[in-house]
Coordinates of C-alpha atoms and ligand atoms in Angstrom, one line a residue:
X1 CA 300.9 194.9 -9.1
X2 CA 302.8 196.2 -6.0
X3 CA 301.2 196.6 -2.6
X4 CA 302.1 198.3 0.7
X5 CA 301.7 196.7 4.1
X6 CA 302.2 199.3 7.3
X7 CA 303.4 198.2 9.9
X8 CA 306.8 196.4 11.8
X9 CA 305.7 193.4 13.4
X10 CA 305.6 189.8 12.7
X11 CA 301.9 189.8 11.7
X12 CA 303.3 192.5 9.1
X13 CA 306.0 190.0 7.7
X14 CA 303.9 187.3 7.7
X15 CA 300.9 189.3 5.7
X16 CA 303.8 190.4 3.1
X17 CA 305.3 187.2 3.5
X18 CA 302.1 186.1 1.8
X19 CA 300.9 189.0 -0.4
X20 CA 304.2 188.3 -2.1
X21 CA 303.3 184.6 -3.2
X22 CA 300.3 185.8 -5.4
X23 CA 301.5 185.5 -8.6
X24 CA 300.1 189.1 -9.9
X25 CA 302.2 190.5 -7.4
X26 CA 305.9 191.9 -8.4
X27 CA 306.4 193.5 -4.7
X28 CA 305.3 194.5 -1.5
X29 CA 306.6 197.5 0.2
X30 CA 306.5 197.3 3.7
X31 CA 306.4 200.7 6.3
X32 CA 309.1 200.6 8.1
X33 CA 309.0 196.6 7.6
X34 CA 311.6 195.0 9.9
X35 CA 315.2 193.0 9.9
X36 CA 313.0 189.9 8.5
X37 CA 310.7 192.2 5.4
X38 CA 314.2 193.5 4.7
X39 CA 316.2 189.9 3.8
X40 CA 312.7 188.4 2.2
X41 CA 312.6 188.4 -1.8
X42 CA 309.9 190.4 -3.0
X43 CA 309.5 192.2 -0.3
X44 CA 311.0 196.2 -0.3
X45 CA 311.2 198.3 3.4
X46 CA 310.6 201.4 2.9
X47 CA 311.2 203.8 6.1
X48 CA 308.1 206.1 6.2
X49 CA 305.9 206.2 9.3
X50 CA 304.3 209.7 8.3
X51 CA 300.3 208.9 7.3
X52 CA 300.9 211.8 4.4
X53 CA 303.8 210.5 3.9
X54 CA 302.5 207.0 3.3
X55 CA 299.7 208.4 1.3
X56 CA 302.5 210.2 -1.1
X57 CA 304.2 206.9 -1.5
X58 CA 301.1 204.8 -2.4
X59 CA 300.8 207.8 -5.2
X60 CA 304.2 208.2 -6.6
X61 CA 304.6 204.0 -6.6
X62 CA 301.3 203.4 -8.0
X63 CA 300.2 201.0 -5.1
X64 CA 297.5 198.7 -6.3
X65 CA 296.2 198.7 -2.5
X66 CA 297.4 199.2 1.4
X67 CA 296.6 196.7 3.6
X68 CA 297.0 198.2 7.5
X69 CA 298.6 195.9 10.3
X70 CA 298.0 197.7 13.6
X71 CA 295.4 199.4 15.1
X72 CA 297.7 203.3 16.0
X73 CA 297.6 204.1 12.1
X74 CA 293.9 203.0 11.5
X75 CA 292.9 204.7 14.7
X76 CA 294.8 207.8 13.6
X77 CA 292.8 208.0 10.3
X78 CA 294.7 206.4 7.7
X79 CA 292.1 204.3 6.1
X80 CA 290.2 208.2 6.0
X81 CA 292.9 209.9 4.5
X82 CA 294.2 207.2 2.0
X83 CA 289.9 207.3 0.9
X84 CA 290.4 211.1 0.4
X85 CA 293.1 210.8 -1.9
X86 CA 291.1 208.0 -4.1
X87 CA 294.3 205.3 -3.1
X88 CA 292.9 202.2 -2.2
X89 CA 293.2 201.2 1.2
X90 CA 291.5 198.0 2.9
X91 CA 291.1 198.9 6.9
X92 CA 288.5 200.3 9.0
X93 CA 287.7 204.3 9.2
X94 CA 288.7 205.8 12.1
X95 CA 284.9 206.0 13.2
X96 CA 284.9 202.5 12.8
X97 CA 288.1 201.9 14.5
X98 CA 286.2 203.0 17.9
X99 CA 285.2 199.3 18.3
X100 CA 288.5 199.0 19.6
X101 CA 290.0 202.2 20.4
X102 CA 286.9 203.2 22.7
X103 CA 285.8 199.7 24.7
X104 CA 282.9 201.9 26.1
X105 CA 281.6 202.5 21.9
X106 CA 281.9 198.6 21.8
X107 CA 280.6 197.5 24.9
X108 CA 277.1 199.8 24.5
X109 CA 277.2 198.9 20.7
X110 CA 277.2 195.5 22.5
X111 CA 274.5 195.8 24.8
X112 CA 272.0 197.9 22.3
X113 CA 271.6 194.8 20.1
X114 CA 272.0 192.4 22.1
X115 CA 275.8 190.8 21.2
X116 CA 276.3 188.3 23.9
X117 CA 279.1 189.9 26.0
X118 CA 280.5 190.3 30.0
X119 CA 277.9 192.1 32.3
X120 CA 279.7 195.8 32.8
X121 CA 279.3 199.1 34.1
X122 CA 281.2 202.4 33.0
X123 CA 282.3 205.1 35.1
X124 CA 284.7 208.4 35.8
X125 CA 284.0 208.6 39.0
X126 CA 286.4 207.1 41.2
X127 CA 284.4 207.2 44.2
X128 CA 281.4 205.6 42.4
X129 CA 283.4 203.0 40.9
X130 CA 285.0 202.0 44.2
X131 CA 281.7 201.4 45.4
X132 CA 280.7 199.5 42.4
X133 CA 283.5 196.9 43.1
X134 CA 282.8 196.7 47.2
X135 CA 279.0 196.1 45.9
X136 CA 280.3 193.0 43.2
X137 CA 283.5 191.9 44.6
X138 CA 286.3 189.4 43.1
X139 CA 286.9 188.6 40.7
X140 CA 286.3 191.2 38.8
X141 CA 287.8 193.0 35.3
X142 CA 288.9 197.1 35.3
X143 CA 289.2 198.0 31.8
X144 CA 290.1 201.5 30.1
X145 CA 287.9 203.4 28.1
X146 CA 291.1 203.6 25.8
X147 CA 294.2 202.0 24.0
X148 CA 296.6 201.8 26.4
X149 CA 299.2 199.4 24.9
X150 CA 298.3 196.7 26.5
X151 CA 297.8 198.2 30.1
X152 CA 294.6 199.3 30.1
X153 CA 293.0 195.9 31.2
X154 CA 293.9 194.3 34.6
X155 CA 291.6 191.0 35.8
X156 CA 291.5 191.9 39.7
X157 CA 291.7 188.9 41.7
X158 CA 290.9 190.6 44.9
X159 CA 289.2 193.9 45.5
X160 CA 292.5 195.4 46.7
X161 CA 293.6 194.7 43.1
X162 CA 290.6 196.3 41.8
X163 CA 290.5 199.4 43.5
X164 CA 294.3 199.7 43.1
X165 CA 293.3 199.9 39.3
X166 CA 290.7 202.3 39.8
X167 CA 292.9 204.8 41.9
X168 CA 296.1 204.5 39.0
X169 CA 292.9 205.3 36.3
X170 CA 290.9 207.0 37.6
X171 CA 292.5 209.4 40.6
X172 CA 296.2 209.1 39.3
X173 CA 295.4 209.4 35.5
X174 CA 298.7 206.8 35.1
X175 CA 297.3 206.4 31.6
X176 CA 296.1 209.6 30.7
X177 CA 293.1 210.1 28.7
X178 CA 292.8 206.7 27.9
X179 CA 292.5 205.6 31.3
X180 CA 289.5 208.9 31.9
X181 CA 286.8 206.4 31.9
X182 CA 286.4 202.8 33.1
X183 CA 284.6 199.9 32.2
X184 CA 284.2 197.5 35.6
X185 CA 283.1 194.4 33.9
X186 CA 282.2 191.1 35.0
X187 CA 285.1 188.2 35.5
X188 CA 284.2 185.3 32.8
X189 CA 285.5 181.7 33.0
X190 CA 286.5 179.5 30.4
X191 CA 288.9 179.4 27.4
X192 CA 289.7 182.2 25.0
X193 CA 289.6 181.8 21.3
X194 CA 290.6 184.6 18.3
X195 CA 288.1 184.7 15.5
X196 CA 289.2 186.7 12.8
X197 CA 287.2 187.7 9.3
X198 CA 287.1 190.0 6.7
X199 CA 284.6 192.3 5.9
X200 CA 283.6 194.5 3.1
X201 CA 280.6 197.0 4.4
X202 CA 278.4 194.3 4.0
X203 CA 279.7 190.7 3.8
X204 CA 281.4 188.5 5.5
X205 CA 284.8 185.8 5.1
X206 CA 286.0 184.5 8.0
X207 CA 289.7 183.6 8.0
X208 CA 290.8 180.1 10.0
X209 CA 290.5 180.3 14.1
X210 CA 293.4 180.9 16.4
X211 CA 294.2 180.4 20.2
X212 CA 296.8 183.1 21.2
X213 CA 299.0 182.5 25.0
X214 CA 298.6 186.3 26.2
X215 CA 300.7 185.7 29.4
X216 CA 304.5 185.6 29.5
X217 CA 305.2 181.9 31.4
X218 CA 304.2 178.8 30.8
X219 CA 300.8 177.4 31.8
X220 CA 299.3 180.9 31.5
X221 CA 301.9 182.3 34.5
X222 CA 303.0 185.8 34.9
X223 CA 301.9 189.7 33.5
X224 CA 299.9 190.0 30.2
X225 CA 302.3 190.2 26.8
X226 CA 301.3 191.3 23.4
X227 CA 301.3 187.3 22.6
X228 CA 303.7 184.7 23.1
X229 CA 302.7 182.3 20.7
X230 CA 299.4 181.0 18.9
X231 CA 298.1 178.2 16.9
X232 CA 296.1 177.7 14.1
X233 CA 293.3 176.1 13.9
X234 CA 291.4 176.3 17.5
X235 CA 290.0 173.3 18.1
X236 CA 287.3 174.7 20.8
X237 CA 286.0 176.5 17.6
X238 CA 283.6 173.5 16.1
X239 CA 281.5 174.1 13.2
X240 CA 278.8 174.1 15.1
X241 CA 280.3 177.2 17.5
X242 CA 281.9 179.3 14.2
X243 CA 277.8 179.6 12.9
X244 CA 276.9 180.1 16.0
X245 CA 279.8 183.3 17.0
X246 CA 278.7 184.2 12.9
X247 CA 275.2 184.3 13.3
X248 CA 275.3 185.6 17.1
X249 CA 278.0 188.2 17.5
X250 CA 279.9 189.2 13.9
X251 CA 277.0 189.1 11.6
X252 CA 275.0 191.4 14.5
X253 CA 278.0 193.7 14.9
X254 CA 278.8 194.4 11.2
X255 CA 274.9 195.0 11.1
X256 CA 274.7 197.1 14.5
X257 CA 277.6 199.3 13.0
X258 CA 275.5 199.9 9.8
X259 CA 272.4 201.2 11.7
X260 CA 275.1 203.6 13.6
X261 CA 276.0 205.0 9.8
X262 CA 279.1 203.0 9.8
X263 CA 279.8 200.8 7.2
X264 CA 282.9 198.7 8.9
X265 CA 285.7 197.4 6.2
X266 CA 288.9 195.6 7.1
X267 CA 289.6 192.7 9.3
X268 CA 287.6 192.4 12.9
X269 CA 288.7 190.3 15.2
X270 CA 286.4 189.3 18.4
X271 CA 288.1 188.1 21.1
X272 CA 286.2 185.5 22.6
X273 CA 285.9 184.0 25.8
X274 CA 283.9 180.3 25.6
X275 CA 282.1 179.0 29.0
X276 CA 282.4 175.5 30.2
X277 CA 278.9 175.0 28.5
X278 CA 280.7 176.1 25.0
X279 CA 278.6 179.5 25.0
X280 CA 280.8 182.5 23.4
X281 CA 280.8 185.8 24.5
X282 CA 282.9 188.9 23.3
X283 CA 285.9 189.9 25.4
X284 CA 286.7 192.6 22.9
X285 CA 287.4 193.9 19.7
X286 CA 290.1 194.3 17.8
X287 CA 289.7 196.1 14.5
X288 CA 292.9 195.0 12.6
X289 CA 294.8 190.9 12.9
X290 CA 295.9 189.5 15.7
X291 CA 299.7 189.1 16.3
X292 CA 300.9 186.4 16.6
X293 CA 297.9 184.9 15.3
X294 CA 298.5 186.4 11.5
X295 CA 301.7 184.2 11.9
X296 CA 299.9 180.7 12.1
X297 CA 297.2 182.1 9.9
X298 CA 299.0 183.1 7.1
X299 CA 301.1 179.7 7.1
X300 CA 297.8 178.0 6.3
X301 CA 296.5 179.8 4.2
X302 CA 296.7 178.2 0.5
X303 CA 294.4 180.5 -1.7
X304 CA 295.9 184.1 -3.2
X305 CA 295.4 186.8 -0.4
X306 CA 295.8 189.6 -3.1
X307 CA 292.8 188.3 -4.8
X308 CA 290.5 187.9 -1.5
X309 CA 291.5 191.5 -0.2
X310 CA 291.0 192.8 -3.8
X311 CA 287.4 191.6 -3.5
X312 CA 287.2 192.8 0.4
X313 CA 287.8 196.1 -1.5
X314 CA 285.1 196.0 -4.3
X315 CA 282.7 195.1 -1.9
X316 CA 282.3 191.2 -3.2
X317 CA 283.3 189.2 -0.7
X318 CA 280.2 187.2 -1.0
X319 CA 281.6 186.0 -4.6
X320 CA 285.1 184.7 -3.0
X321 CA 285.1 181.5 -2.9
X322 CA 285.8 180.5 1.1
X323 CA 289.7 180.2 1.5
X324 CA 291.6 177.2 0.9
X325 CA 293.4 176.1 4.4
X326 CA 296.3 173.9 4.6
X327 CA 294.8 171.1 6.8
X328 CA 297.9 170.8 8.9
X329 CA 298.2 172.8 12.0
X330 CA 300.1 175.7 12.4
X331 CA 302.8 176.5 16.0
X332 CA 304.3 179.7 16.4
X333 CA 306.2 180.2 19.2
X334 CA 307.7 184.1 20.3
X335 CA 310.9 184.5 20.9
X336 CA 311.3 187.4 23.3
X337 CA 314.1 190.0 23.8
X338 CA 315.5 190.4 27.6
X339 CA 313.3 192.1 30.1
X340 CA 309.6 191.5 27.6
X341 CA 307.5 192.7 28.5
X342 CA 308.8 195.9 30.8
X343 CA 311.7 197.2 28.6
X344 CA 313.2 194.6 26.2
X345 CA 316.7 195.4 25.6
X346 CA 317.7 196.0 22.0
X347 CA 320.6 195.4 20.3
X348 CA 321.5 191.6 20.8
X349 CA 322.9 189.7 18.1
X350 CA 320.9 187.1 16.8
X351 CA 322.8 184.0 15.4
X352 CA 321.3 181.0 13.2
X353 CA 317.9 181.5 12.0
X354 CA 316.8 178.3 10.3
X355 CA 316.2 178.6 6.7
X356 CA 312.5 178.2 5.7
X357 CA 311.2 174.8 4.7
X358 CA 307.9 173.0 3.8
X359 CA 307.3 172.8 8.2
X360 CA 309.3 175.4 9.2
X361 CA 308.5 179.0 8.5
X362 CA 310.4 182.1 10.6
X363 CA 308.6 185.5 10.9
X364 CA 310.7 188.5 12.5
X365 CA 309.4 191.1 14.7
X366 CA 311.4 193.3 16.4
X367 CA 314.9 192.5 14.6
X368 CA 316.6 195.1 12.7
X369 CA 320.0 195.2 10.6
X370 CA 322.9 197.0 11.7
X371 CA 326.4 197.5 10.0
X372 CA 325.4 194.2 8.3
X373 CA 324.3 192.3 11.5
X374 CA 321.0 191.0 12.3
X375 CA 320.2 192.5 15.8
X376 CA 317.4 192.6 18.4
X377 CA 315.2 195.7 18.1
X378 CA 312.1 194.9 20.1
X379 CA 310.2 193.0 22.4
X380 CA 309.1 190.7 20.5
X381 CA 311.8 189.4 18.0
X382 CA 311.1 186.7 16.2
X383 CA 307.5 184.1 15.7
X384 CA 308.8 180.5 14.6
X385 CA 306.2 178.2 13.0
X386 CA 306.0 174.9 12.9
X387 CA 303.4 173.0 10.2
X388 CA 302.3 169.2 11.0
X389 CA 299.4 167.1 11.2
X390 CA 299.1 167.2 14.7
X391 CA 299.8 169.8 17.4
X392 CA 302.5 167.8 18.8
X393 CA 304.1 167.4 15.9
X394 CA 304.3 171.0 15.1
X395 CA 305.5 172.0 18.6
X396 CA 308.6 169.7 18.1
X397 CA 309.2 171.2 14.6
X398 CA 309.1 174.8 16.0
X399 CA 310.7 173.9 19.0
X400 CA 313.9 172.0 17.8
X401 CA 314.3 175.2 15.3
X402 CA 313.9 176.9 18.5
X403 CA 317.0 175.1 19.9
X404 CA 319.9 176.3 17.1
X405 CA 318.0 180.3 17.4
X406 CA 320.2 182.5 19.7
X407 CA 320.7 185.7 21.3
X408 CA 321.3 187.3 24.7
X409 CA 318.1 187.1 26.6
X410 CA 315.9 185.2 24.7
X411 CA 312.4 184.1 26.7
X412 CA 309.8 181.5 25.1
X413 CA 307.1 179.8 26.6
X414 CA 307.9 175.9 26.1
X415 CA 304.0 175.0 26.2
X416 CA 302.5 176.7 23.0
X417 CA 299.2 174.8 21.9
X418 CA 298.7 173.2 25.0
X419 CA 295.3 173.6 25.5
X420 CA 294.8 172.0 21.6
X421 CA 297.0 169.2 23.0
X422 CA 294.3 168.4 26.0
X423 CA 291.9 168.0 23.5
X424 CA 293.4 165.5 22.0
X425 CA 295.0 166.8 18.9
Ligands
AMP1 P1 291.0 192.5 26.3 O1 292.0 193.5 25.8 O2 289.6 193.1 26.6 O3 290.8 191.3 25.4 O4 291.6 191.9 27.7 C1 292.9 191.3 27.7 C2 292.8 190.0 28.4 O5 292.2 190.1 29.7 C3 291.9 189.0 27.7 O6 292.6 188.3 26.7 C4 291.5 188.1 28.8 O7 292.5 187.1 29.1 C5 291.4 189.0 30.0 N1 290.0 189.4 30.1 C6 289.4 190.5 29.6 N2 288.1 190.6 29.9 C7 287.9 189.6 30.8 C8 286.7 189.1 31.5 N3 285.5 189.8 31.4 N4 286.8 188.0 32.2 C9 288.0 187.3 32.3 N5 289.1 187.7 31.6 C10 289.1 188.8 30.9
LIG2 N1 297.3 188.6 20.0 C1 296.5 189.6 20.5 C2 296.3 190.8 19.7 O1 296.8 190.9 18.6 O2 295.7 191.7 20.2

């Protein structure tokens, strides 16, 4: 069977990267794919963006299923229109994409039944919202209503900081209608964790845990990135935590969403935030993977991903037996073009890309072909993983591969999986 992944990103090679292993698979298109889905066996680019377009594609090639990697697509309707056409397509509806594309949808979702989250407030009243901040004071978290690429969140460490969000929201419209309404929530201390599952309408499979390093510098320095590196599995997630954010936040969601008349299929991923006392609470959705968690996920993952999603899409997910994880954890460090995250220069040769091995697996991102060469496109460029028994271990696999990778520019963070490291793996 042939399947079609959309997106560019590493968490798109890396899902192809695995679709492709099943051995009922004979290829996986990938739209537009990237300088990495291009070079990999079994895996086809195919340069269509266009959600018709797409839809044609999965027609004409006789696409077994579609399996969506970012949330602009899903958000845009795809899931909808692929559903119209009878093509099979395994993603969220665009009314159920509002857990992520509207924070305000998630955030009273939240508080109607009860899903543990941050304390918040919304407003679109500048004048009311500044007041709200002088009344609660610092720190404190602005957040747009919105997706705003990764600006639309800003943790104020003073008030000045606060109200400087509110005013480029709210009073300068900086990010248009995304940026219309506000959520002023409350600041929440501890240590942030991915949990990612799959779910069918109804049931439930949750895929391995993740920690992701959202800042660009090491030790957790400088702005917010897209991700600069994560690791698989999250030791702060104990079995006794994963039953507990089950049975208290994605269990209640799925079910909340039903009562709303929205059966939610696809991946959901809660970003969670785990107090000192090891209590979770949701800093968000996200209604698609995580990148770069997909990239340490996916290297773990032993069992056939076709057959899981096929069962996602049949609605028997409860019949799946759970997923087979390699027990060895999983490093991947982001290599970052020049200037990440304001405006990453393109167009940098890259030279030496280790070859894939048993420990050592390399996801691209924003690379890209040209007149034979393989070049930077992107911010992020490439997600190198390292597989060991211990997080250490892995680090020094990844990062030693790290040391023969180059081009013009390149940023890393040298401490991925640090926080695993302090707990002692
Ligand atoms: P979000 O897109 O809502 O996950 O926010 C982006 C990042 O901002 C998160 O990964 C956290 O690091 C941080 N953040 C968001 N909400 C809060 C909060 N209530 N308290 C502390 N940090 C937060
Ligand atoms: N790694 C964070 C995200 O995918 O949103």
């Amino acid at each position: 069977m042939k399947i079609l992944v959309v997106g560019s990103g590493g968490r798109e090679h890396a899902l192809g990267w695995k679709l492709a292993q099943s051995p009922r698979v004979t290829g996986v298109y990938i739209a537009p794919g990237n300088g990495g889905t291009a070079l990999q066996e079994r895996l086809y680019n195919v340069d269509i963006t266009d959600l018709n377009a797409l839809a044609d594609f999965a027609e004409q090639k006789n696409i077994a299923f579609t399996v969506v990697g970012p949330e602009a697509p899903l958000a845009a309707g795809i899931v909808n229109l692929f559903r119209s056409r009878s093509l099979k397509i395994f993603g969220p509806t665009r009314e159920a994409t509002r857990l992520e594309s509207s924070k305000n949808f998630a955030k009273t979702l939240m508080k109607c039944y009860g899903i543990p989250t941050a304390e918040y407030k919304t407003f679109s009243d500048a004048d009311l919202a500044h007041s709200y901040i002088q009344e609660k004071g610092a720190p404190i978290v602005i957040k747009a209503d919105g997706l705003a690429s990764g600006k639309g969140v800003i943790v104020a460490q003073t008030i000045n900081e606060a109200h400087c969000a509110i005013e480029m929201m709210l009073s300068e419209n900086k990010l248009g209608s995304a940026g219309a309404c506000v959520i002023i929530e409350e600041y929440l201390h501890g240590e942030e964790a991915s949990f990612i599952v799959m779910v069918d309408g109804k049931h439930v499979l949750a895929l391995a845990s993740s920690q992701d390093h959202k800042r660009l510098l090491d030790g957790d320095q400088g702005p917010n990135t897209g991700g600069m590196g994560a690791y698989s599995q999250a030791p702060i997630i104990t079995p006794q935590l994963h039953t507990r954010v089950m049975h208290e936040i994605i269990l209640p969601t799925v079910r909340a969403m039903e009562q709303e008349g929205i059966h939610y299929t696809g991946f959901l991923y809660a970003g969670l935030m785990i107090d000192p006392q090891g209590n979770p609470k949701t800093l968000e959705f996200n209604c698609r993977m995580g990148d770069p968690e997909t990239q340490s996920i996916m290297a773990r993952l032993k069992s056939d991903f076709a057959s899981i999603i096929e069962h996602a899409l049949t609605g028997t997910l409860d019949a799946t037996t759970q997923p087979e994880w390699d027990q060895r954890t999983a490093v991947g460090v982001v290599l970052a073009a020049h200037q990440y995250p304001y405006s990453p220069r393109k167009g940098d040769y890259i030279y030496s890309i280790p070859a894939q091995t048993e420990t050592l697996i390399i996801f691209h991102a924003g690379t890209a072909i040209v007149n034979g060469k393989l070049v930077t496109s992107g911010g992020r460029v490439l997600c190198v993983v390292g597989l060991a028994n211990s997080v250490r271990e892995a680090q020094l696999i990844a990062y030693e591969a790290i040391n023969s990778i180059q081009f013009d520019g390149m940023q890393y963070r040298r401490d991925i999986g640090y926080r695993a490291l302090h707990s002692g793996n």
